C-alpha positions as CSV (number, residue, x, y, z in Angstrom):
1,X,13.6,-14.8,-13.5
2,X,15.3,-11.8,-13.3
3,X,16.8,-11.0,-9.6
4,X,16.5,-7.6,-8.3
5,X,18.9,-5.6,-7.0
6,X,18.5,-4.8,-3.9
7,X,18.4,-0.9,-2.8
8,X,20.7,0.1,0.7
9,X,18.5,3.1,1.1
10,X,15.5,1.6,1.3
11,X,16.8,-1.2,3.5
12,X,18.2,1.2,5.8
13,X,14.8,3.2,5.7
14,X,12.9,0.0,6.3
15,X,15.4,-1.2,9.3
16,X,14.9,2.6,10.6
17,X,11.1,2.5,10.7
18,X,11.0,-1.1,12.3
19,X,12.9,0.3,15.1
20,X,11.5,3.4,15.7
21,X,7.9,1.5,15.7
22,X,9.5,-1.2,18.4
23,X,10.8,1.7,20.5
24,X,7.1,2.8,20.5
25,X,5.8,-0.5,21.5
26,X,8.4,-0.6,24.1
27,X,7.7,2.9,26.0
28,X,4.7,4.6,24.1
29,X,5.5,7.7,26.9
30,X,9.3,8.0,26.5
31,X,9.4,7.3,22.7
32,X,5.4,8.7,22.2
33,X,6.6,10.3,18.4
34,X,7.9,6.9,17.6
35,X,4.5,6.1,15.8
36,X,5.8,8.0,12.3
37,X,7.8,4.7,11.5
38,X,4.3,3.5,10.3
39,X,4.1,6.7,8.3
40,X,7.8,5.9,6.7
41,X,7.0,2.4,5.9
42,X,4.0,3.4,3.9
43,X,6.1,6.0,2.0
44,X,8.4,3.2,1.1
45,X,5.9,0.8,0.3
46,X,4.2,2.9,-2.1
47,X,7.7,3.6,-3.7
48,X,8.8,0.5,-3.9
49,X,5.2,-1.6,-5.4
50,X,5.5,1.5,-7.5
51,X,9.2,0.3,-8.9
52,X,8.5,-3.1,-8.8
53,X,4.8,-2.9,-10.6
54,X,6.6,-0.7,-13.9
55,X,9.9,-3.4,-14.4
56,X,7.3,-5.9,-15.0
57,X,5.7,-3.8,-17.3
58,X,8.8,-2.9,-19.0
59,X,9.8,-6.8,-19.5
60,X,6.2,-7.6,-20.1
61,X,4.8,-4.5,-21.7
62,X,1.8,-5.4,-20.1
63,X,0.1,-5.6,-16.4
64,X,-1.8,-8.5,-15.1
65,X,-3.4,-8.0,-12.1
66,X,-4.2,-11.2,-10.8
67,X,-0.5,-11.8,-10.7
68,X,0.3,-8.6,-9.2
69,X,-2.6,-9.6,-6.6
70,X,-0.8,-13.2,-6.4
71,X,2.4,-12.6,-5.6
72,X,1.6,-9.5,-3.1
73,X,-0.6,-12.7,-1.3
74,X,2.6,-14.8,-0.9
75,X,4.5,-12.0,0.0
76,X,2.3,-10.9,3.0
77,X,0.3,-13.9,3.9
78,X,2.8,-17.0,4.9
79,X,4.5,-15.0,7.5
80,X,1.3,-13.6,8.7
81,X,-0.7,-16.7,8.9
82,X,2.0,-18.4,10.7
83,X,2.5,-15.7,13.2
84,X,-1.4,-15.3,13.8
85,X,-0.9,-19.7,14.3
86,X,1.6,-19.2,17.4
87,X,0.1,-16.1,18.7
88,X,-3.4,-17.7,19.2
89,X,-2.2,-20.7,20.9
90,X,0.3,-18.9,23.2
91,X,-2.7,-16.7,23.8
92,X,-5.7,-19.3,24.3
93,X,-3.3,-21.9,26.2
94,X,-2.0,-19.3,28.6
95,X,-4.0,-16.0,29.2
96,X,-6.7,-16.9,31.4
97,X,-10.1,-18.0,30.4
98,X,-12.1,-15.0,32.6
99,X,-10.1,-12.5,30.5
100,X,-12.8,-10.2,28.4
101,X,-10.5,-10.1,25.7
102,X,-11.1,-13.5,23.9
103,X,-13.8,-12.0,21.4
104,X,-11.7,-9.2,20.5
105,X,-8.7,-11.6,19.9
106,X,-10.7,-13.5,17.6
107,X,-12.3,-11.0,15.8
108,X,-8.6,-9.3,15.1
109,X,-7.3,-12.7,13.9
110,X,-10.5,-13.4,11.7
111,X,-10.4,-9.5,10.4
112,X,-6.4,-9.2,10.1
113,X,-6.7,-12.5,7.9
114,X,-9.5,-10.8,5.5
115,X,-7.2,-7.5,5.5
116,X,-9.9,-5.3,7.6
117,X,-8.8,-4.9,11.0
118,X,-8.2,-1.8,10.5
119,X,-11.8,-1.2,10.1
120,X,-12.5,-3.2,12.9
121,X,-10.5,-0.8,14.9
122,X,-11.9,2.4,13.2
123,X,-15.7,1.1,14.4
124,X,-14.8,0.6,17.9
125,X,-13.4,3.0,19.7
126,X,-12.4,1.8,22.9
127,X,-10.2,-0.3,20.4
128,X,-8.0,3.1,19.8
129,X,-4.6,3.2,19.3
130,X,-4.1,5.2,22.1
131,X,-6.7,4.3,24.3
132,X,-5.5,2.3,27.7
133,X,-6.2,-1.1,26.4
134,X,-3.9,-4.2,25.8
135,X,-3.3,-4.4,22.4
136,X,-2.4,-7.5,21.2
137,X,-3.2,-8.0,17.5
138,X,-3.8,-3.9,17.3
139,X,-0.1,-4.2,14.8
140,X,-1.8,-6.1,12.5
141,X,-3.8,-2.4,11.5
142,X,-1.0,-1.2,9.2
143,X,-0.7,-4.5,7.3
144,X,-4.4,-4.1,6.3
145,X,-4.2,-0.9,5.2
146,X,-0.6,-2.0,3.1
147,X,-3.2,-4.9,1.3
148,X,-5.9,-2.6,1.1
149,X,-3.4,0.0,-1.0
150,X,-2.4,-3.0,-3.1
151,X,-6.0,-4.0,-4.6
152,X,-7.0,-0.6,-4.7
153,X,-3.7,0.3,-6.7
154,X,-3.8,-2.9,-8.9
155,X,-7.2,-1.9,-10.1
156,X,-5.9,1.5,-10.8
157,X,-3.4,0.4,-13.0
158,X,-5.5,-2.1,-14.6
159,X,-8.0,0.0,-15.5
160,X,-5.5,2.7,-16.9
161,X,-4.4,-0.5,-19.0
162,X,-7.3,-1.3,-20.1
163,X,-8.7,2.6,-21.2
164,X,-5.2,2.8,-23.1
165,X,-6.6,-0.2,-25.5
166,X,-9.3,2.6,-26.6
167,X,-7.8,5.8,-25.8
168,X,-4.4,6.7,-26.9
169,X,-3.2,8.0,-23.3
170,X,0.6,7.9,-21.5
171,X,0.2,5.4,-18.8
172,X,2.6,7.1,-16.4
173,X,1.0,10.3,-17.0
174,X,-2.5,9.0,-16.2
175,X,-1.5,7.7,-13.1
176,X,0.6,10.6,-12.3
177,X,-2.1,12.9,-12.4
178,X,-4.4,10.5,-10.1
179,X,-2.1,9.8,-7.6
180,X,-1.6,13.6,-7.7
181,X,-5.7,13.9,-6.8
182,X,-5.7,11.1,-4.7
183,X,-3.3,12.4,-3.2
184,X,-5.0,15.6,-2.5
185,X,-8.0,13.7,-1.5
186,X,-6.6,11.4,1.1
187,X,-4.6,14.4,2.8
188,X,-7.7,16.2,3.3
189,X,-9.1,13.6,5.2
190,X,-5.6,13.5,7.4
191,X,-5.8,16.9,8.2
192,X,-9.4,18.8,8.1
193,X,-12.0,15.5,8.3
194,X,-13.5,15.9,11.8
195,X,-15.9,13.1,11.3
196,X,-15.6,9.9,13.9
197,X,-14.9,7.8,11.1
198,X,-13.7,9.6,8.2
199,X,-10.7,11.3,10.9
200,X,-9.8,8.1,12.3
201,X,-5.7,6.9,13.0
202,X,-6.7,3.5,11.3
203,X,-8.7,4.6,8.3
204,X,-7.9,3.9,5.0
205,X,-8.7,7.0,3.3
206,X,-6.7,9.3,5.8
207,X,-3.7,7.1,5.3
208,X,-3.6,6.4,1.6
209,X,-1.6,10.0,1.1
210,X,1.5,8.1,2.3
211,X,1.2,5.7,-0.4
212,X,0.7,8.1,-3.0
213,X,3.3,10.1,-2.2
214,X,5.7,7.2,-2.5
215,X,4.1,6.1,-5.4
């Protein structure tokens, strides 16, 4: 096994955006910009998957996506499953029982588990980021959208793989030129889509830009 180096930058980047996204969560009226550490973390998460996915290649000279898809799961899912564990029971065994927010709790949990509760939040809009409403699990959005990125990106590159065994195509070239239109595509949606869905803080395809642009 080969151990990576690790890059200060991007550490730094990463501690920067944490704490600009906790200042958020602390005061969202004193720090209310605070919310673009989400918007760095995605930048830097499409870099780095970006890095890591082509020195594979490069030692493999080849791309296997249910090992990409494997060790993105053990990456992401011990420390979410634990934390979704403890938050529950601190939840159940001391907010009270009366509380309307039980279903919604379980619902995030279940949805933030399957990597869609971001699209649980997208379809109900008194769920909104902004909207006056305790937010407990409402975090876990971003982390969807991250494992969304990942299967939709895996495939990507898989497929490009896989045309390259017929075609004679550059790989990074290929996938230069969609992340390019994808690009394009998903910055539309940021910035002109009007629709209730399509517009939405927590939808996929209004945030994938970020990634792509890292990428």
């Amino acid at each position: 096994m080969i151990k990576k180096k690790l890059r200060e930058d991007i550490q730094f980047l990463r501690g920067l955006s944490v704490l600009i996204i906790f200042l958020f969560h602390f005061d969202e009226n004193i720090f209310r910009f605070f919310y673009i550490g989400v918007d760095i973390f995605f930048i830097l998460s499409g870099f780095v998957i970006t890095q890591s996915i082509f020195e594979n290649i490069k030692i493999k000279n080849n791309f296997d996506i249910f090992e990409y898809l494997l060790r993105r799961i053990k990456r992401l899912y011990p420390n979410l499953i634990i934390f979704l564990i403890f938050f529950n029971l601190i939840y159940f065994i001391f907010i009270p029982i009366t509380d309307g927010g039980y279903s919604t709790t379980i619902i995030s949990t279940i949805t933030s588990v399957l990597g869609l509760s971001n699209l649980y939040y997208v379809t109900n809009a008194t769920l909104g980021y902004f909207a006056d409403t305790t937010k407990w699990l409402h975090h876990t959005w971003s982390l969807s959208v991250e494992i969304q990125f990942y299967i939709f990106y895996g495939i990507i590159i898989s497929l490009i793989f896989n045309v390259k065994k017929f075609l004679n195509i550059n790989i990074k070239n290929t996938l230069i030129f969609l992340l390019i239109s994808g690009f394009i595509i998903s910055f539309y949606f940021f910035i002109f889509a009007t629709g209730k869905y399509l517009s939405n803080y927590y939808f996929t395809i209004s945030r994938f830009w970020e990634f792509f642009s890292g990428a």
